[in-house]
Amino acid sequence: MDKKVIFSGIQPTGCITLGNYIGAIQNWLKLQDDYKCLYCIVDMHALTVHQQPAEFRQRAVSFFAQYLATGLDPEKSTIYFQSHVPEHAQLTWVLNCNSYIGELSRMTQFKDKSRKHPDNLNMGLMDYPVLMAADILLYQTSLVPVGIDQKQHVELARDIATRFNNKYSPTFTIPEPYIPKSGAKIFSLQDPTSKMSKSDVDPNAYIAIVDSAEDIARKFKRAVTDSDNEIRFDEVNKPGISNLLTIYSNVTDTTIEKAELEFEGKGYGEFKTAVGDAVIEKLRPVREKYTDLMNNKDYLMQIAKDGAQEASYMARKTLSKVYRKIGFVEPKR
């Protein structure tokens, strides 16, 4: 029996944080054994915001390497750059002609970004969900891992697929949003009431998975705690210490209760150093693999090429079916 397809697109912005790694990626790694997974760097989506070409290119390559470094396996999953598979853009045009301006203008993210960036109301902002629908539908995707902010886009993809299937006969698998079992929620080191975010303006607030050991140690030493001196889990009264206990228990694969006992009677300085050391060791193989990949760009780009070829093979089967159904003249092979 064929495995169900999971598609996930990742914009090459910022970095992968410790919060992403603990909260999401460690669960994604488990999906590789049970599903046919496609992990795509959605660099075309990123163009809705002006990019500096050289920086954009470097960041996209870095992001590709970071995902491989976390354990995404090209032998199990298809990992590629969206712009390397032209079928994404080709299907988008067909789906555009089966989408309506009204439904696109009602998208919550479009309305939010329109308010925040009135000087950059480009067509890509409105058309973003149609490209996302093409990303998903190209591969007969069954499940799309999404957060709440993207669930509306998956619902639009379902509507477009159903509309096309009704008009031209069944063509697309109707995708379902997939909310994976979430890992622990990791909070900012500087504001432990807010989620750790790669877009935080304060670099001391988050740990990037490719941070140096020195940077990780320094950031944990500066982590916000409280004026008490007891190391115990209490999210309401001790959010900073509770966040550090959560991080420590996850990276050392222990329980919070055992961590509390381990640090009973010890000071905050010693505790923060221990958490930093544990994170450094947990991320050491990730950093080492990332460095190796970035020093072997030919190998990295070969993985991207192989992934794009596999993705394109899958995508062409869908696109050929679509082109035939809408009445395009088939090219001579």
XYZ file of C-alpha atoms in Angstrom:
333
model
C 0.000 0.000 0.000
C 1.407 3.415 -1.008
C 2.270 5.798 1.785
C 0.211 8.958 2.152
C 1.971 12.115 0.979
C 2.903 14.924 3.381
C 4.031 18.254 1.922
C 5.636 21.019 3.958
C 7.008 24.277 2.586
C 9.554 26.335 4.494
C 10.404 29.965 3.779
C 14.146 30.696 3.982
C 13.860 33.470 6.556
C 15.834 33.885 9.770
C 17.117 30.654 11.268
C 15.863 27.471 12.859
C 15.639 28.044 16.599
C 15.904 25.680 19.532
C 12.154 26.232 19.941
C 11.493 25.050 16.361
C 13.774 22.062 16.898
C 12.169 20.883 20.153
C 8.604 21.927 19.369
C 8.272 20.747 15.770
C 11.241 19.281 13.931
C 11.855 16.359 16.261
C 8.289 15.273 15.507
C 8.736 15.833 11.755
C 11.665 13.424 11.775
C 9.344 10.647 12.924
C 6.989 11.283 9.975
C 9.674 10.243 7.487
C 9.197 6.563 8.294
C 5.404 6.518 8.004
C 4.706 8.935 5.117
C 6.087 10.017 1.766
C 7.379 13.431 2.850
C 8.277 16.395 0.651
C 10.126 19.245 2.348
C 10.436 22.268 0.084
C 12.335 25.524 0.539
C 9.613 27.850 -0.775
C 11.884 30.527 -2.179
C 9.222 31.667 -4.671
C 6.881 32.536 -1.803
C 9.636 34.628 -0.233
C 9.583 37.040 -3.177
C 6.452 38.749 -1.858
C 8.947 40.714 0.266
C 11.848 42.499 -1.433
C 15.022 40.423 -1.144
C 18.671 41.373 -1.552
C 19.723 38.780 -4.186
C 23.116 37.711 -2.799
C 21.858 37.550 0.794
C 18.670 35.759 -0.280
C 20.639 33.119 -2.184
C 23.017 32.517 0.723
C 20.153 32.309 3.227
C 18.253 29.794 1.098
C 21.309 27.537 0.871
C 21.923 27.909 4.614
C 18.312 26.987 5.383
C 18.547 23.921 3.126
C 21.678 22.818 5.006
C 20.054 23.490 8.400
C 17.131 21.203 7.617
C 19.436 18.413 6.509
C 21.558 18.970 9.615
C 18.544 18.448 11.892
C 18.087 14.949 10.496
C 15.761 15.279 7.507
C 16.999 12.394 5.382
C 17.150 12.680 1.558
C 17.004 8.873 1.423
C 13.589 8.965 3.108
C 12.212 12.389 2.127
C 12.235 14.576 -0.976
C 14.015 17.833 -0.138
C 14.336 20.556 -2.776
C 14.023 24.221 -3.754
C 10.619 25.303 -5.044
C 12.176 27.406 -7.822
C 13.948 24.304 -9.175
C 10.621 22.658 -10.028
C 8.842 24.801 -12.681
C 5.631 22.794 -12.351
C 4.828 24.817 -9.212
C 4.493 27.997 -11.289
C 2.807 26.210 -14.198
C 0.039 24.743 -12.073
C -0.395 28.064 -10.253
C -1.561 29.746 -13.475
C -4.173 27.066 -14.114
C -5.396 27.322 -10.518
C -5.467 31.126 -10.780
C -8.001 30.718 -13.544
C -10.106 28.598 -11.187
C -9.835 30.957 -8.196
C -11.788 34.089 -7.415
C -10.554 37.518 -6.369
C -13.177 37.675 -3.628
C -11.958 34.546 -1.862
C -8.310 35.608 -2.134
C -8.965 39.108 -0.802
C -10.670 37.581 2.245
C -7.568 35.649 3.298
C -6.619 36.770 6.807
C -2.885 36.922 6.085
C -3.461 39.051 2.975
C -5.547 41.526 4.977
C -2.971 41.620 7.791
C -0.003 42.127 5.474
C -1.896 44.734 3.472
C -2.367 46.780 6.629
C 1.223 46.318 7.798
C 2.858 46.935 4.394
C 0.650 49.381 2.460
C 3.671 50.426 0.380
C 4.181 46.874 -0.911
C 0.764 45.662 -2.070
C 2.155 43.434 -4.806
C 0.062 40.831 -6.607
C 2.134 38.064 -5.042
C 0.678 38.870 -1.613
C -2.810 38.157 -2.885
C -1.778 35.211 -5.048
C 0.362 33.585 -2.349
C -2.398 31.112 -1.332
C -2.878 29.932 -4.942
C 0.828 29.151 -5.250
C 0.543 27.336 -1.928
C -2.420 25.377 -3.296
C -0.319 24.412 -6.322
C 2.526 23.325 -4.020
C 0.154 20.990 -2.222
C -1.998 19.694 -5.093
C 0.932 18.929 -7.419
C 1.891 15.929 -5.324
C -1.560 14.506 -4.567
C -0.857 15.495 -0.982
C -3.071 13.970 1.682
C -1.765 15.832 4.729
C -0.268 19.303 5.211
C 1.400 20.069 8.569
C 0.322 23.610 9.418
C -0.110 25.990 12.286
C -3.321 27.872 12.934
C -2.144 30.826 10.805
C -1.897 28.662 7.667
C -4.989 26.504 8.147
C -7.130 28.920 6.110
C -4.767 28.472 3.143
C -5.187 24.689 3.251
C -8.958 25.198 3.297
C -8.631 27.347 0.158
C -6.543 24.604 -1.506
C -9.351 22.169 -0.698
C -11.931 24.516 -2.220
C -9.890 25.006 -5.415
C -9.265 21.259 -5.751
C -12.945 20.454 -5.256
C -13.953 23.124 -7.787
C -11.524 21.751 -10.381
C -12.550 18.131 -9.723
C -16.229 19.021 -10.155
C -15.563 20.929 -13.369
C -13.152 18.520 -15.075
C -13.616 15.168 -13.243
C -11.590 13.906 -10.273
C -7.982 15.068 -10.606
C -6.623 16.213 -7.251
C -6.489 14.525 -3.870
C -8.352 16.732 -1.379
C -5.748 17.596 1.269
C -6.348 17.696 4.991
C -4.584 19.988 7.462
C -2.363 17.919 9.714
C -1.691 19.221 13.192
C 1.189 17.071 14.436
C 1.512 16.281 18.086
C 3.382 19.341 19.253
C 6.476 19.121 21.362
C 7.177 21.312 24.333
C 6.612 25.022 23.821
C 9.855 26.938 24.268
C 9.772 30.593 25.288
C 12.056 33.569 24.743
C 15.131 33.727 26.966
C 14.569 37.480 27.418
C 10.772 37.474 27.719
C 9.706 34.042 29.030
C 6.031 34.913 28.538
C 6.511 35.043 24.721
C 7.278 32.170 22.371
C 10.889 31.864 21.198
C 10.944 33.369 17.692
C 13.549 33.584 14.933
C 12.199 37.042 14.064
C 12.876 38.476 17.550
C 14.838 41.713 17.268
C 16.933 40.715 20.300
C 19.381 37.936 19.303
C 19.792 37.067 22.989
C 16.147 35.986 23.096
C 16.577 32.853 20.974
C 19.038 30.043 20.353
C 19.730 29.255 16.704
C 20.603 25.623 16.071
C 23.803 26.757 14.356
C 24.897 29.160 17.117
C 28.445 28.633 18.375
C 28.991 27.022 21.761
C 30.229 30.370 23.063
C 27.086 32.187 21.896
C 24.799 29.551 23.411
C 26.594 29.723 26.771
C 26.473 33.529 26.772
C 22.751 33.663 25.915
C 21.821 31.269 28.717
C 23.895 33.215 31.240
C 21.874 36.305 30.270
C 18.521 34.486 30.397
C 15.842 36.296 32.417
C 14.825 34.491 35.612
C 13.430 36.095 38.818
C 14.485 37.455 42.203
C 13.747 34.180 43.993
C 16.440 31.523 44.422
C 14.427 28.298 44.117
C 14.633 26.136 41.003
C 11.122 24.779 40.596
C 8.538 24.579 37.821
C 5.858 27.263 38.161
C 4.810 28.783 34.815
C 2.756 31.566 36.428
C 5.144 32.826 39.107
C 8.474 31.592 37.688
C 8.160 31.612 33.867
C 11.895 32.058 33.255
C 13.003 29.168 35.469
C 10.118 27.022 34.165
C 11.256 27.667 30.579
C 14.828 26.667 31.414
C 13.608 23.503 33.160
C 11.549 22.622 30.074
C 14.565 23.111 27.816
C 16.849 21.098 30.097
C 14.410 18.193 30.430
C 13.980 17.999 26.649
C 17.633 18.128 25.649
C 18.698 15.669 28.376
C 15.663 13.396 27.899
C 14.699 13.560 31.553
C 11.592 14.671 33.416
C 11.079 18.119 34.860
C 10.626 16.516 38.286
C 14.060 14.858 38.075
C 15.588 18.112 36.863
C 14.119 19.938 39.873
C 15.700 17.370 42.209
C 19.034 17.571 40.381
C 19.280 21.331 40.967
C 17.693 21.464 44.409
C 19.615 23.902 46.596
C 21.789 25.179 43.734
C 21.994 28.755 42.528
C 20.597 30.253 39.353
C 24.051 30.897 37.906
C 25.050 27.247 38.174
C 21.669 26.165 36.796
C 21.832 28.439 33.755
C 25.361 27.251 32.984
C 24.212 23.624 33.174
C 21.280 24.271 30.821
C 23.586 26.000 28.366
C 26.090 23.114 28.480
C 23.300 20.579 27.882
C 22.006 22.513 24.867
C 25.534 22.848 23.464
C 25.969 19.077 23.609
C 22.525 18.388 22.133
C 23.162 20.703 19.188
C 26.820 19.760 18.669
C 26.130 17.098 15.981
C 23.671 19.450 14.261
C 26.243 22.265 14.127
C 28.969 19.907 12.958
C 26.810 18.490 10.171
C 25.703 21.973 9.150
C 29.312 23.176 8.953
C 30.281 20.110 6.927
C 27.418 20.662 4.485
C 28.195 24.349 4.044
C 31.826 23.404 3.344
C 30.681 20.880 0.723
C 28.393 22.965 -1.469
C 28.718 20.569 -4.426
C 27.359 17.723 -2.311
C 24.636 19.977 -0.881
C 23.557 21.094 -4.350
C 23.575 17.496 -5.581
C 21.032 16.623 -2.878
C 18.956 19.623 -3.999
C 19.229 18.531 -7.635
C 18.228 14.942 -6.862
C 15.311 16.164 -4.755
C 14.118 18.506 -7.499
C 14.294 15.736 -10.088
C 12.234 13.410 -7.905
C 9.730 16.166 -7.109
C 9.484 17.152 -10.775
C 8.812 13.544 -11.787
C 5.896 13.412 -9.333
C 4.671 16.894 -10.299
C 4.717 16.222 -14.064
C 2.303 13.328 -13.660
C -0.243 15.640 -12.049
C 0.410 18.559 -14.402
C 0.093 16.379 -17.515
C -3.274 15.165 -16.270
C -4.381 18.752 -15.595
C -3.214 20.002 -19.007
C -5.014 17.201 -20.780
C -8.256 17.823 -18.899
C -8.349 21.566 -19.543
C -7.781 20.988 -23.267
C -4.175 22.033 -23.923
C -2.645 20.513 -27.057
C -0.293 17.782 -25.974
C 3.312 18.320 -27.147
C 4.974 15.753 -29.410
C 7.410 13.688 -27.340
